Amino acid sequence: MANTEDNLFKNVISHAKEYGFIFPSSEIYDGLSAVYDYGQNGAELKNNIKEYWWKFMTLLHDNIVGIDAAIFMHPTTWKASGHVDAFNDPMIDNKDSKKRYRADQLIEGVIEKLEEKIEKEIEKAAKRFENFDRAMFVSTNARVVEYQKKIDEINDRLKTAMANNDMVAMKQLVDDLEIADPISGTKNWTDVRQFNLMFSTEMGSVADDANKIYLRPETAQGIFVNFLNVQKTGRMKIPFGIAQIGKAFRNEIVARQFIFRMREFEQMEMQFFVKPGEEMKWYEFWKAKRLKWHQALGLGNDNYRYHDHLNLAHYANAACDIQFNFPMGFRELEGIHSRTDFDLKSHEKYSGKKLQYFDSEDNQNYIPYVVETSVGLDRMFLSVLASSYKEEKLEDGSERVVLKIPAPLAPNKVAILPLMKKDGLPEKAHEIMNLLKFDFRCFYEEKDAIGKRYRRQDAIGTPYCITIDHQTLQDNTVTIRNRDTMKQDRVAIDAVKAIISESVSMAELLKTI
Ligand code: ATP
């Protein structure tokens, strides 16, 4: 991470704490690694992101319904899903720094550096030659060909080692690539070991192995085991989807990037059940739809890109990530996976219960294929927070920090600010608040100079401030200030609701997708 980006990220993190968005968990005991609490403003922003996702799924698609399954599930669920045997990450320690890493991520880091070198060569050449032909250059330039060959070779070895669960081969790759620990700078590594990421606990009062259960590492399985319940009770016809928002838990080996990688986090997942053979059509459909959903927030279309998976998970026949340009670079924000019939088939096998759909049009039974969209709520939160955080220099030489959060997601929509704490201004302000509070989350404040109060609202991303002054008492007008432009207009109290509604409406945002 470059220095300025590093500083920006640090500023975002401290801002999030200072203004009640995110606190370290159990901070009075020095926190708990990779676990965070959402404060008064964070909880509102998080709820609004959930609403944006839930409404998109369940209101805009009449063939998608939502459920809320339990975190605890029968332990065999995780045997059937493959998580007991295969939800592992390869872990490696540096003996000098005593830091722990994921070996696959260290190796992927080498690939990323080679990819950056290729991009640099392309950039240089594109500047030099008119009518630059990227494809031609990539296939003929000796240096680029050499880098690409190296990338393919590393990818092949990584893929084979992961597929064969061969940790000796993983270690050999780390050695051959001469990977050094970024902290100690040494290549003094331990062997690579597999580490299962599921948290387990005991259910009931007898603590033996038979009672061992897991905290779900993904919400998807709660949907798969309820597939027939929902299909039958909802009389759903394929293609249809089941959506869910809920907590998931992973004992991540490396969890150092604030809320990007947590041990307790929230997922917003939708499993879309389709006819076998039609999954690629729906995979492309959801890939495009989900990108549009992200882009509609207006955080900058260039901040998103697709990343197709080369190494597919055991259950998938196609997969890609939507990556976001986080302060530490482009990283996975959402996964879109074509999961085949792997999960339902496996649950059929382990439970002995039929999980098939009767297609009345074709007059046949089949196990549907599944296309899933899975986005981390906390990562969504980070993408919104980090990209809306702005440090601005104003014309008069002063500075402000403003969160330009998309207005429908902002924790508070409007601040009601009586200019003074006397002369009946607070009473009038409360009158206005009572008019607005049923439609918008309002924030009332009467302390400090008005400029200071505006700054505080900027810092928590409130799109509008309404100031009540002596003129208000005479002619029923107020000043309405826009967070982004800082422009102030005198308007009639009767007009306020319409002005605010226009930009903070979730419905209007959803219409743009
Ligand atoms: P990564 O490669 O970053 O570990 P993943 O591919 O394992 O992620 P999925 O299993 O596809 O992630 O989970 C779907 C989504 O859940 C991810 O796109 C991400 O937004 C979110 N997610 C996964 N793990 C975490 C975590 N530890 N903390 C926060 N969000 C997470």
PDB file of N, CA and C in Angstrom, residues 177-272:
ATOM      1  N   LEU A 177      10.036 -19.713  -5.140  1.00  0.00           N
ATOM      2  CA  LEU A 177       9.773 -18.317  -5.525  1.00  0.00           C
ATOM      3  C   LEU A 177      10.555 -17.334  -4.645  1.00  0.00           C
ATOM      4  N   GLU A 178      11.301 -17.908  -3.699  1.00  0.00           N
ATOM      5  CA  GLU A 178      12.130 -17.112  -2.776  1.00  0.00           C
ATOM      6  C   GLU A 178      11.323 -16.003  -2.111  1.00  0.00           C
ATOM      7  N   ILE A 179      10.157 -16.384  -1.604  1.00  0.00           N
ATOM      8  CA  ILE A 179       9.287 -15.405  -0.955  1.00  0.00           C
ATOM      9  C   ILE A 179       9.844 -15.066   0.429  1.00  0.00           C
ATOM     10  N   ALA A 180       9.958 -13.758   0.685  1.00  0.00           N
ATOM     11  CA  ALA A 180      10.468 -13.334   2.002  1.00  0.00           C
ATOM     12  C   ALA A 180       9.321 -12.723   2.810  1.00  0.00           C
ATOM     13  N   ASP A 181       9.385 -12.865   4.106  1.00  0.00           N
ATOM     14  CA  ASP A 181       8.384 -12.265   4.995  1.00  0.00           C
ATOM     15  C   ASP A 181       8.497 -10.731   4.912  1.00  0.00           C
ATOM     16  N   PRO A 182       7.410 -10.027   4.599  1.00  0.00           N
ATOM     17  CA  PRO A 182       7.507  -8.565   4.495  1.00  0.00           C
ATOM     18  C   PRO A 182       7.927  -7.900   5.798  1.00  0.00           C
ATOM     19  N   ILE A 183       7.762  -8.587   6.927  1.00  0.00           N
ATOM     20  CA  ILE A 183       8.123  -7.955   8.201  1.00  0.00           C
ATOM     21  C   ILE A 183       9.592  -8.228   8.561  1.00  0.00           C
ATOM     22  N   SER A 184       9.979  -9.503   8.621  1.00  0.00           N
ATOM     23  CA  SER A 184      11.365  -9.811   9.020  1.00  0.00           C
ATOM     24  C   SER A 184      12.312  -9.745   7.825  1.00  0.00           C
ATOM     25  N   GLY A 185      11.754  -9.893   6.628  1.00  0.00           N
ATOM     26  CA  GLY A 185      12.598  -9.904   5.434  1.00  0.00           C
ATOM     27  C   GLY A 185      13.303 -11.243   5.217  1.00  0.00           C
ATOM     28  N   THR A 186      13.043 -12.232   6.080  1.00  0.00           N
ATOM     29  CA  THR A 186      13.755 -13.517   5.948  1.00  0.00           C
ATOM     30  C   THR A 186      12.876 -14.567   5.268  1.00  0.00           C
ATOM     31  N   LYS A 187      13.565 -15.666   4.838  1.00  0.00           N
ATOM     32  CA  LYS A 187      12.832 -16.775   4.198  1.00  0.00           C
ATOM     33  C   LYS A 187      12.814 -17.980   5.119  1.00  0.00           C
ATOM     34  N   ASN A 188      12.833 -17.689   6.405  1.00  0.00           N
ATOM     35  CA  ASN A 188      12.908 -18.740   7.422  1.00  0.00           C
ATOM     36  C   ASN A 188      11.481 -19.195   7.784  1.00  0.00           C
ATOM     37  N   TRP A 189      10.934 -20.103   6.941  1.00  0.00           N
ATOM     38  CA  TRP A 189       9.524 -20.486   7.073  1.00  0.00           C
ATOM     39  C   TRP A 189       9.347 -21.855   7.739  1.00  0.00           C
ATOM     40  N   THR A 190       8.220 -22.034   8.395  1.00  0.00           N
ATOM     41  CA  THR A 190       7.841 -23.377   8.868  1.00  0.00           C
ATOM     42  C   THR A 190       7.266 -24.157   7.686  1.00  0.00           C
ATOM     43  N   ASP A 191       6.906 -25.415   7.911  1.00  0.00           N
ATOM     44  CA  ASP A 191       6.184 -26.171   6.887  1.00  0.00           C
ATOM     45  C   ASP A 191       4.795 -25.549   6.720  1.00  0.00           C
ATOM     46  N   VAL A 192       4.144 -25.907   5.610  1.00  0.00           N
ATOM     47  CA  VAL A 192       2.770 -25.434   5.402  1.00  0.00           C
ATOM     48  C   VAL A 192       1.816 -26.472   5.983  1.00  0.00           C
ATOM     49  N   ARG A 193       0.844 -26.001   6.780  1.00  0.00           N
ATOM     50  CA  ARG A 193      -0.146 -26.927   7.362  1.00  0.00           C
ATOM     51  C   ARG A 193      -1.556 -26.481   6.993  1.00  0.00           C
ATOM     52  N   GLN A 194      -2.453 -27.441   6.869  1.00  0.00           N
ATOM     53  CA  GLN A 194      -3.851 -27.106   6.595  1.00  0.00           C
ATOM     54  C   GLN A 194      -4.529 -26.695   7.900  1.00  0.00           C
ATOM     55  N   PHE A 195      -5.378 -25.689   7.810  1.00  0.00           N
ATOM     56  CA  PHE A 195      -6.040 -25.176   9.001  1.00  0.00           C
ATOM     57  C   PHE A 195      -7.521 -25.013   8.696  1.00  0.00           C
ATOM     58  N   ASN A 196      -8.383 -25.718   9.448  1.00  0.00           N
ATOM     59  CA  ASN A 196      -9.824 -25.613   9.193  1.00  0.00           C
ATOM     60  C   ASN A 196     -10.376 -24.329   9.803  1.00  0.00           C
ATOM     61  N   LEU A 197     -11.150 -23.597   9.000  1.00  0.00           N
ATOM     62  CA  LEU A 197     -11.575 -22.255   9.415  1.00  0.00           C
ATOM     63  C   LEU A 197     -12.866 -22.225  10.224  1.00  0.00           C
ATOM     64  N   MET A 198     -13.479 -23.407  10.442  1.00  0.00           N
ATOM     65  CA  MET A 198     -14.758 -23.381  11.160  1.00  0.00           C
ATOM     66  C   MET A 198     -14.553 -23.308  12.679  1.00  0.00           C
ATOM     67  N   PHE A 199     -15.375 -22.489  13.318  1.00  0.00           N
ATOM     68  CA  PHE A 199     -15.419 -22.465  14.784  1.00  0.00           C
ATOM     69  C   PHE A 199     -16.355 -23.579  15.234  1.00  0.00           C
ATOM     70  N   SER A 200     -15.999 -24.260  16.303  1.00  0.00           N
ATOM     71  CA  SER A 200     -16.932 -25.276  16.812  1.00  0.00           C
ATOM     72  C   SER A 200     -17.231 -25.010  18.283  1.00  0.00           C
ATOM     73  N   THR A 201     -18.336 -25.555  18.715  1.00  0.00           N
ATOM     74  CA  THR A 201     -18.678 -25.475  20.134  1.00  0.00           C
ATOM     75  C   THR A 201     -19.512 -26.705  20.481  1.00  0.00           C
ATOM     76  N   GLU A 202     -19.922 -26.816  21.736  1.00  0.00           N
ATOM     77  CA  GLU A 202     -20.737 -27.976  22.099  1.00  0.00           C
ATOM     78  C   GLU A 202     -22.168 -27.557  22.355  1.00  0.00           C
ATOM     79  N   MET A 203     -23.086 -28.412  21.940  1.00  0.00           N
ATOM     80  CA  MET A 203     -24.482 -28.121  22.210  1.00  0.00           C
ATOM     81  C   MET A 203     -24.970 -29.057  23.310  1.00  0.00           C
ATOM     82  N   GLY A 204     -25.733 -28.537  24.249  1.00  0.00           N
ATOM     83  CA  GLY A 204     -26.236 -29.373  25.338  1.00  0.00           C
ATOM     84  C   GLY A 204     -25.227 -29.449  26.469  1.00  0.00           C
ATOM     85  N   SER A 205     -25.532 -30.258  27.469  1.00  0.00           N
ATOM     86  CA  SER A 205     -24.721 -30.231  28.685  1.00  0.00           C
ATOM     87  C   SER A 205     -23.611 -31.287  28.695  1.00  0.00           C
ATOM     88  N   VAL A 206     -23.645 -32.232  27.758  1.00  0.00           N
ATOM     89  CA  VAL A 206     -22.598 -33.263  27.752  1.00  0.00           C
ATOM     90  C   VAL A 206     -21.563 -32.902  26.693  1.00  0.00           C
ATOM     91  N   ALA A 207     -20.338 -32.635  27.174  1.00  0.00           N
ATOM     92  CA  ALA A 207     -19.328 -32.151  26.244  1.00  0.00           C
ATOM     93  C   ALA A 207     -18.547 -33.296  25.609  1.00  0.00           C
ATOM     94  N   ASP A 208     -19.211 -34.115  24.836  1.00  0.00           N
ATOM     95  CA  ASP A 208     -18.438 -35.106  24.085  1.00  0.00           C
ATOM     96  C   ASP A 208     -18.565 -34.799  22.598  1.00  0.00           C
ATOM     97  N   ASP A 209     -17.869 -35.572  21.788  1.00  0.00           N
ATOM     98  CA  ASP A 209     -17.765 -35.270  20.362  1.00  0.00           C
ATOM     99  C   ASP A 209     -19.110 -35.293  19.644  1.00  0.00           C
ATOM    100  N   ALA A 210     -20.020 -36.131  20.154  1.00  0.00           N
ATOM    101  CA  ALA A 210     -21.314 -36.277  19.481  1.00  0.00           C
ATOM    102  C   ALA A 210     -22.088 -34.966  19.481  1.00  0.00           C
ATOM    103  N   ASN A 211     -21.794 -34.083  20.443  1.00  0.00           N
ATOM    104  CA  ASN A 211     -22.536 -32.834  20.542  1.00  0.00           C
ATOM    105  C   ASN A 211     -21.841 -31.656  19.883  1.00  0.00           C
ATOM    106  N   LYS A 212     -20.739 -31.973  19.191  1.00  0.00           N
ATOM    107  CA  LYS A 212     -19.977 -30.875  18.599  1.00  0.00           C
ATOM    108  C   LYS A 212     -20.770 -30.250  17.438  1.00  0.00           C
ATOM    109  N   ILE A 213     -20.960 -28.957  17.499  1.00  0.00           N
ATOM    110  CA  ILE A 213     -21.609 -28.280  16.376  1.00  0.00           C
ATOM    111  C   ILE A 213     -20.765 -27.073  15.960  1.00  0.00           C
ATOM    112  N   TYR A 214     -21.086 -26.557  14.781  1.00  0.00           N
ATOM    113  CA  TYR A 214     -20.268 -25.482  14.218  1.00  0.00           C
ATOM    114  C   TYR A 214     -21.042 -24.176  14.129  1.00  0.00           C
ATOM    115  N   LEU A 215     -20.328 -23.085  14.203  1.00  0.00           N
ATOM    116  CA  LEU A 215     -20.930 -21.786  13.869  1.00  0.00           C
ATOM    117  C   LEU A 215     -20.846 -21.671  12.357  1.00  0.00           C
ATOM    118  N   ARG A 216     -21.952 -21.409  11.692  1.00  0.00           N
ATOM    119  CA  ARG A 216     -21.934 -21.502  10.225  1.00  0.00           C
ATOM    120  C   ARG A 216     -20.858 -20.596   9.598  1.00  0.00           C
ATOM    121  N   PRO A 217     -20.082 -21.166   8.662  1.00  0.00           N
ATOM    122  CA  PRO A 217     -19.057 -20.356   7.987  1.00  0.00           C
ATOM    123  C   PRO A 217     -19.601 -19.641   6.757  1.00  0.00           C
ATOM    124  N   GLU A 218     -20.844 -19.957   6.373  1.00  0.00           N
ATOM    125  CA  GLU A 218     -21.524 -19.247   5.280  1.00  0.00           C
ATOM    126  C   GLU A 218     -23.021 -19.410   5.504  1.00  0.00           C
ATOM    127  N   THR A 219     -23.794 -18.475   4.977  1.00  0.00           N
ATOM    128  CA  THR A 219     -25.238 -18.555   5.196  1.00  0.00           C
ATOM    129  C   THR A 219     -25.915 -19.488   4.181  1.00  0.00           C
ATOM    130  N   ALA A 220     -25.214 -19.784   3.095  1.00  0.00           N
ATOM    131  CA  ALA A 220     -25.821 -20.527   1.976  1.00  0.00           C
ATOM    132  C   ALA A 220     -26.475 -21.844   2.396  1.00  0.00           C
ATOM    133  N   GLN A 221     -25.836 -22.578   3.311  1.00  0.00           N
ATOM    134  CA  GLN A 221     -26.358 -23.922   3.621  1.00  0.00           C
ATOM    135  C   GLN A 221     -27.743 -23.854   4.273  1.00  0.00           C
ATOM    136  N   GLY A 222     -28.031 -22.768   4.993  1.00  0.00           N
ATOM    137  CA  GLY A 222     -29.367 -22.596   5.580  1.00  0.00           C
ATOM    138  C   GLY A 222     -30.427 -22.500   4.490  1.00  0.00           C
ATOM    139  N   ILE A 223     -30.012 -22.019   3.330  1.00  0.00           N
ATOM    140  CA  ILE A 223     -30.929 -21.924   2.185  1.00  0.00           C
ATOM    141  C   ILE A 223     -31.075 -23.289   1.519  1.00  0.00           C
ATOM    142  N   PHE A 224     -29.967 -23.987   1.331  1.00  0.00           N
ATOM    143  CA  PHE A 224     -30.055 -25.289   0.657  1.00  0.00           C
ATOM    144  C   PHE A 224     -30.932 -26.274   1.438  1.00  0.00           C
ATOM    145  N   VAL A 225     -30.749 -26.324   2.767  1.00  0.00           N
ATOM    146  CA  VAL A 225     -31.525 -27.322   3.519  1.00  0.00           C
ATOM    147  C   VAL A 225     -33.012 -26.934   3.579  1.00  0.00           C
ATOM    148  N   ASN A 226     -33.313 -25.679   3.304  1.00  0.00           N
ATOM    149  CA  ASN A 226     -34.719 -25.237   3.292  1.00  0.00           C
ATOM    150  C   ASN A 226     -35.298 -25.133   1.885  1.00  0.00           C
ATOM    151  N   PHE A 227     -34.516 -25.598   0.912  1.00  0.00           N
ATOM    152  CA  PHE A 227     -34.928 -25.420  -0.484  1.00  0.00           C
ATOM    153  C   PHE A 227     -36.355 -25.933  -0.738  1.00  0.00           C
ATOM    154  N   LEU A 228     -36.629 -27.157  -0.298  1.00  0.00           N
ATOM    155  CA  LEU A 228     -37.961 -27.715  -0.585  1.00  0.00           C
ATOM    156  C   LEU A 228     -39.052 -27.083   0.277  1.00  0.00           C
ATOM    157  N   ASN A 229     -38.716 -26.753   1.524  1.00  0.00           N
ATOM    158  CA  ASN A 229     -39.701 -26.079   2.391  1.00  0.00           C
ATOM    159  C   ASN A 229     -40.212 -24.812   1.717  1.00  0.00           C
ATOM    160  N   VAL A 230     -39.273 -24.010   1.214  1.00  0.00           N
ATOM    161  CA  VAL A 230     -39.658 -22.736   0.595  1.00  0.00           C
ATOM    162  C   VAL A 230     -40.365 -22.997  -0.736  1.00  0.00           C
ATOM    163  N   GLN A 231     -39.815 -23.904  -1.515  1.00  0.00           N
ATOM    164  CA  GLN A 231     -40.392 -24.162  -2.847  1.00  0.00           C
ATOM    165  C   GLN A 231     -41.846 -24.615  -2.711  1.00  0.00           C
ATOM    166  N   LYS A 232     -42.084 -25.539  -1.749  1.00  0.00           N
ATOM    167  CA  LYS A 232     -43.446 -26.090  -1.627  1.00  0.00           C
ATOM    168  C   LYS A 232     -44.400 -25.077  -0.993  1.00  0.00           C
ATOM    169  N   THR A 233     -43.988 -24.471   0.136  1.00  0.00           N
ATOM    170  CA  THR A 233     -44.909 -23.567   0.829  1.00  0.00           C
ATOM    171  C   THR A 233     -45.128 -22.273   0.043  1.00  0.00           C
ATOM    172  N   GLY A 234     -44.117 -21.878  -0.754  1.00  0.00           N
ATOM    173  CA  GLY A 234     -44.259 -20.648  -1.534  1.00  0.00           C
ATOM    174  C   GLY A 234     -44.737 -20.926  -2.946  1.00  0.00           C
ATOM    175  N   ARG A 235     -44.957 -22.202  -3.278  1.00  0.00           N
ATOM    176  CA  ARG A 235     -45.372 -22.619  -4.627  1.00  0.00           C
ATOM    177  C   ARG A 235     -44.476 -21.969  -5.680  1.00  0.00           C
ATOM    178  N   MET A 236     -43.161 -22.047  -5.415  1.00  0.00           N
ATOM    179  CA  MET A 236     -42.202 -21.380  -6.296  1.00  0.00           C
ATOM    180  C   MET A 236     -41.953 -22.238  -7.538  1.00  0.00           C
ATOM    181  N   LYS A 237     -41.804 -21.543  -8.660  1.00  0.00           N
ATOM    182  CA  LYS A 237     -41.523 -22.238  -9.926  1.00  0.00           C
ATOM    183  C   LYS A 237     -40.116 -21.862 -10.375  1.00  0.00           C
ATOM    184  N   ILE A 238     -39.382 -22.861 -10.826  1.00  0.00           N
ATOM    185  CA  ILE A 238     -38.026 -22.591 -11.314  1.00  0.00           C
ATOM    186  C   ILE A 238     -38.065 -21.775 -12.600  1.00  0.00           C
ATOM    187  N   PRO A 239     -37.252 -20.715 -12.780  1.00  0.00           N
ATOM    188  CA  PRO A 239     -36.188 -20.308 -11.885  1.00  0.00           C
ATOM    189  C   PRO A 239     -36.718 -19.434 -10.744  1.00  0.00           C
ATOM    190  N   PHE A 240     -36.169 -19.668  -9.532  1.00  0.00           N
ATOM    191  CA  PHE A 240     -36.522 -18.792  -8.408  1.00  0.00           C
ATOM    192  C   PHE A 240     -35.334 -18.694  -7.451  1.00  0.00           C
ATOM    193  N   GLY A 241     -35.402 -17.664  -6.595  1.00  0.00           N
ATOM    194  CA  GLY A 241     -34.274 -17.439  -5.704  1.00  0.00           C
ATOM    195  C   GLY A 241     -34.701 -17.348  -4.246  1.00  0.00           C
ATOM    196  N   ILE A 242     -33.755 -17.693  -3.358  1.00  0.00           N
ATOM    197  CA  ILE A 242     -33.976 -17.501  -1.921  1.00  0.00           C
ATOM    198  C   ILE A 242     -32.835 -16.618  -1.407  1.00  0.00           C
ATOM    199  N   ALA A 243     -33.236 -15.538  -0.728  1.00  0.00           N
ATOM    200  CA  ALA A 243     -32.242 -14.570  -0.250  1.00  0.00           C
ATOM    201  C   ALA A 243     -32.155 -14.630   1.268  1.00  0.00           C
ATOM    202  N   GLN A 244     -30.985 -14.272   1.778  1.00  0.00           N
ATOM    203  CA  GLN A 244     -30.819 -14.277   3.228  1.00  0.00           C
ATOM    204  C   GLN A 244     -29.687 -13.340   3.644  1.00  0.00           C
ATOM    205  N   ILE A 245     -29.903 -12.672   4.779  1.00  0.00           N
ATOM    206  CA  ILE A 245     -28.834 -11.858   5.370  1.00  0.00           C
ATOM    207  C   ILE A 245     -28.550 -12.442   6.748  1.00  0.00           C
ATOM    208  N   GLY A 246     -27.286 -12.694   7.045  1.00  0.00           N
ATOM    209  CA  GLY A 246     -27.024 -13.221   8.387  1.00  0.00           C
ATOM    210  C   GLY A 246     -25.551 -13.356   8.694  1.00  0.00           C
ATOM    211  N   LYS A 247     -25.300 -13.655   9.968  1.00  0.00           N
ATOM    212  CA  LYS A 247     -23.920 -13.763  10.450  1.00  0.00           C
ATOM    213  C   LYS A 247     -23.248 -15.032   9.938  1.00  0.00           C
ATOM    214  N   ALA A 248     -21.952 -14.939   9.709  1.00  0.00           N
ATOM    215  CA  ALA A 248     -21.134 -16.104   9.402  1.00  0.00           C
ATOM    216  C   ALA A 248     -19.827 -15.953  10.195  1.00  0.00           C
ATOM    217  N   PHE A 249     -19.176 -17.080  10.427  1.00  0.00           N
ATOM    218  CA  PHE A 249     -17.989 -17.074  11.299  1.00  0.00           C
ATOM    219  C   PHE A 249     -16.849 -17.855  10.648  1.00  0.00           C
ATOM    220  N   ARG A 250     -15.687 -17.266  10.605  1.00  0.00           N
ATOM    221  CA  ARG A 250     -14.521 -17.982  10.060  1.00  0.00           C
ATOM    222  C   ARG A 250     -13.301 -17.647  10.900  1.00  0.00           C
ATOM    223  N   ASN A 251     -12.592 -18.694  11.282  1.00  0.00           N
ATOM    224  CA  ASN A 251     -11.384 -18.473  12.081  1.00  0.00           C
ATOM    225  C   ASN A 251     -10.228 -18.139  11.144  1.00  0.00           C
ATOM    226  N   GLU A 252     -10.291 -16.944  10.557  1.00  0.00           N
ATOM    227  CA  GLU A 252      -9.331 -16.545   9.525  1.00  0.00           C
ATOM    228  C   GLU A 252      -7.903 -16.569  10.068  1.00  0.00           C
ATOM    229  N   ILE A 253      -6.986 -17.053   9.241  1.00  0.00           N
ATOM    230  CA  ILE A 253      -5.571 -17.115   9.667  1.00  0.00           C
ATOM    231  C   ILE A 253      -4.984 -15.708   9.729  1.00  0.00           C
ATOM    232  N   VAL A 254      -5.226 -14.956   8.663  1.00  0.00           N
ATOM    233  CA  VAL A 254      -4.709 -13.592   8.638  1.00  0.00           C
ATOM    234  C   VAL A 254      -5.904 -12.649   8.611  1.00  0.00           C
ATOM    235  N   ALA A 255      -6.089 -11.891   9.665  1.00  0.00           N
ATOM    236  CA  ALA A 255      -7.241 -10.987   9.714  1.00  0.00           C
ATOM    237  C   ALA A 255      -6.736  -9.640  10.192  1.00  0.00           C
ATOM    238  N   ARG A 256      -6.148  -8.886   9.254  1.00  0.00           N
ATOM    239  CA  ARG A 256      -5.497  -7.651   9.711  1.00  0.00           C
ATOM    240  C   ARG A 256      -6.050  -6.392   9.079  1.00  0.00           C
ATOM    241  N   GLN A 257      -7.023  -6.510   8.194  1.00  0.00           N
ATOM    242  CA  GLN A 257      -7.412  -5.306   7.463  1.00  0.00           C
ATOM    243  C   GLN A 257      -8.763  -4.769   7.899  1.00  0.00           C
ATOM    244  N   PHE A 258      -8.836  -4.394   9.164  1.00  0.00           N
ATOM    245  CA  PHE A 258     -10.032  -3.735   9.702  1.00  0.00           C
ATOM    246  C   PHE A 258     -11.233  -4.623   9.408  1.00  0.00           C
ATOM    247  N   ILE A 259     -12.348  -4.071   8.937  1.00  0.00           N
ATOM    248  CA  ILE A 259     -13.528  -4.918   8.749  1.00  0.00           C
ATOM    249  C   ILE A 259     -13.515  -5.655   7.413  1.00  0.00           C
ATOM    250  N   PHE A 260     -12.411  -5.591   6.682  1.00  0.00           N
ATOM    251  CA  PHE A 260     -12.353  -6.331   5.413  1.00  0.00           C
ATOM    252  C   PHE A 260     -12.333  -7.839   5.679  1.00  0.00           C
ATOM    253  N   ARG A 261     -11.569  -8.254   6.649  1.00  0.00           N
ATOM    254  CA  ARG A 261     -11.498  -9.679   6.967  1.00  0.00           C
ATOM    255  C   ARG A 261     -11.710  -9.862   8.464  1.00  0.00           C
ATOM    256  N   MET A 262     -12.909 -10.303   8.813  1.00  0.00           N
ATOM    257  CA  MET A 262     -13.254 -10.441  10.228  1.00  0.00           C
ATOM    258  C   MET A 262     -13.467 -11.909  10.566  1.00  0.00           C
ATOM    259  N   ARG A 263     -13.524 -12.186  11.843  1.00  0.00           N
ATOM    260  CA  ARG A 263     -13.806 -13.576  12.237  1.00  0.00           C
ATOM    261  C   ARG A 263     -15.315 -13.781  12.434  1.00  0.00           C
ATOM    262  N   GLU A 264     -16.006 -12.705  12.737  1.00  0.00           N
ATOM    263  CA  GLU A 264     -17.476 -12.741  12.768  1.00  0.00           C
ATOM    264  C   GLU A 264     -17.941 -11.651  11.818  1.00  0.00           C
ATOM    265  N   PHE A 265     -18.705 -12.028  10.814  1.00  0.00           N
ATOM    266  CA  PHE A 265     -19.118 -11.036   9.820  1.00  0.00           C
ATOM    267  C   PHE A 265     -20.509 -11.376   9.308  1.00  0.00           C
ATOM    268  N   GLU A 266     -20.998 -10.549   8.393  1.00  0.00           N
ATOM    269  CA  GLU A 266     -22.348 -10.777   7.898  1.00  0.00           C
ATOM    270  C   GLU A 266     -22.329 -10.927   6.379  1.00  0.00           C
ATOM    271  N   GLN A 267     -23.136 -11.859   5.905  1.00  0.00           N
ATOM    272  CA  GLN A 267     -23.217 -12.072   4.459  1.00  0.00           C
ATOM    273  C   GLN A 267     -24.628 -11.770   3.966  1.00  0.00           C
ATOM    274  N   MET A 268     -24.714 -11.343   2.718  1.00  0.00           N
ATOM    275  CA  MET A 268     -26.015 -11.184   2.064  1.00  0.00           C
ATOM    276  C   MET A 268     -25.940 -12.099   0.842  1.00  0.00           C
ATOM    277  N   GLU A 269     -26.645 -13.218   0.940  1.00  0.00           N
ATOM    278  CA  GLU A 269     -26.509 -14.235  -0.103  1.00  0.00           C
ATOM    279  C   GLU A 269     -27.850 -14.528  -0.752  1.00  0.00           C
ATOM    280  N   MET A 270     -27.781 -14.860  -2.033  1.00  0.00           N
ATOM    281  CA  MET A 270     -28.989 -15.261  -2.744  1.00  0.00           C
ATOM    282  C   MET A 270     -28.642 -16.480  -3.594  1.00  0.00           C
ATOM    283  N   GLN A 271     -29.407 -17.558  -3.371  1.00  0.00           N
ATOM    284  CA  GLN A 271     -29.224 -18.761  -4.182  1.00  0.00           C
ATOM    285  C   GLN A 271     -30.355 -18.805  -5.204  1.00  0.00           C
ATOM    286  N   PHE A 272     -29.974 -18.885  -6.463  1.00  0.00           N
ATOM    287  CA  PHE A 272     -30.954 -18.858  -7.541  1.00  0.00           C
ATOM    288  C   PHE A 272     -31.002 -20.249  -8.170  1.00  0.00           C
TER     289      PHE A 272
END
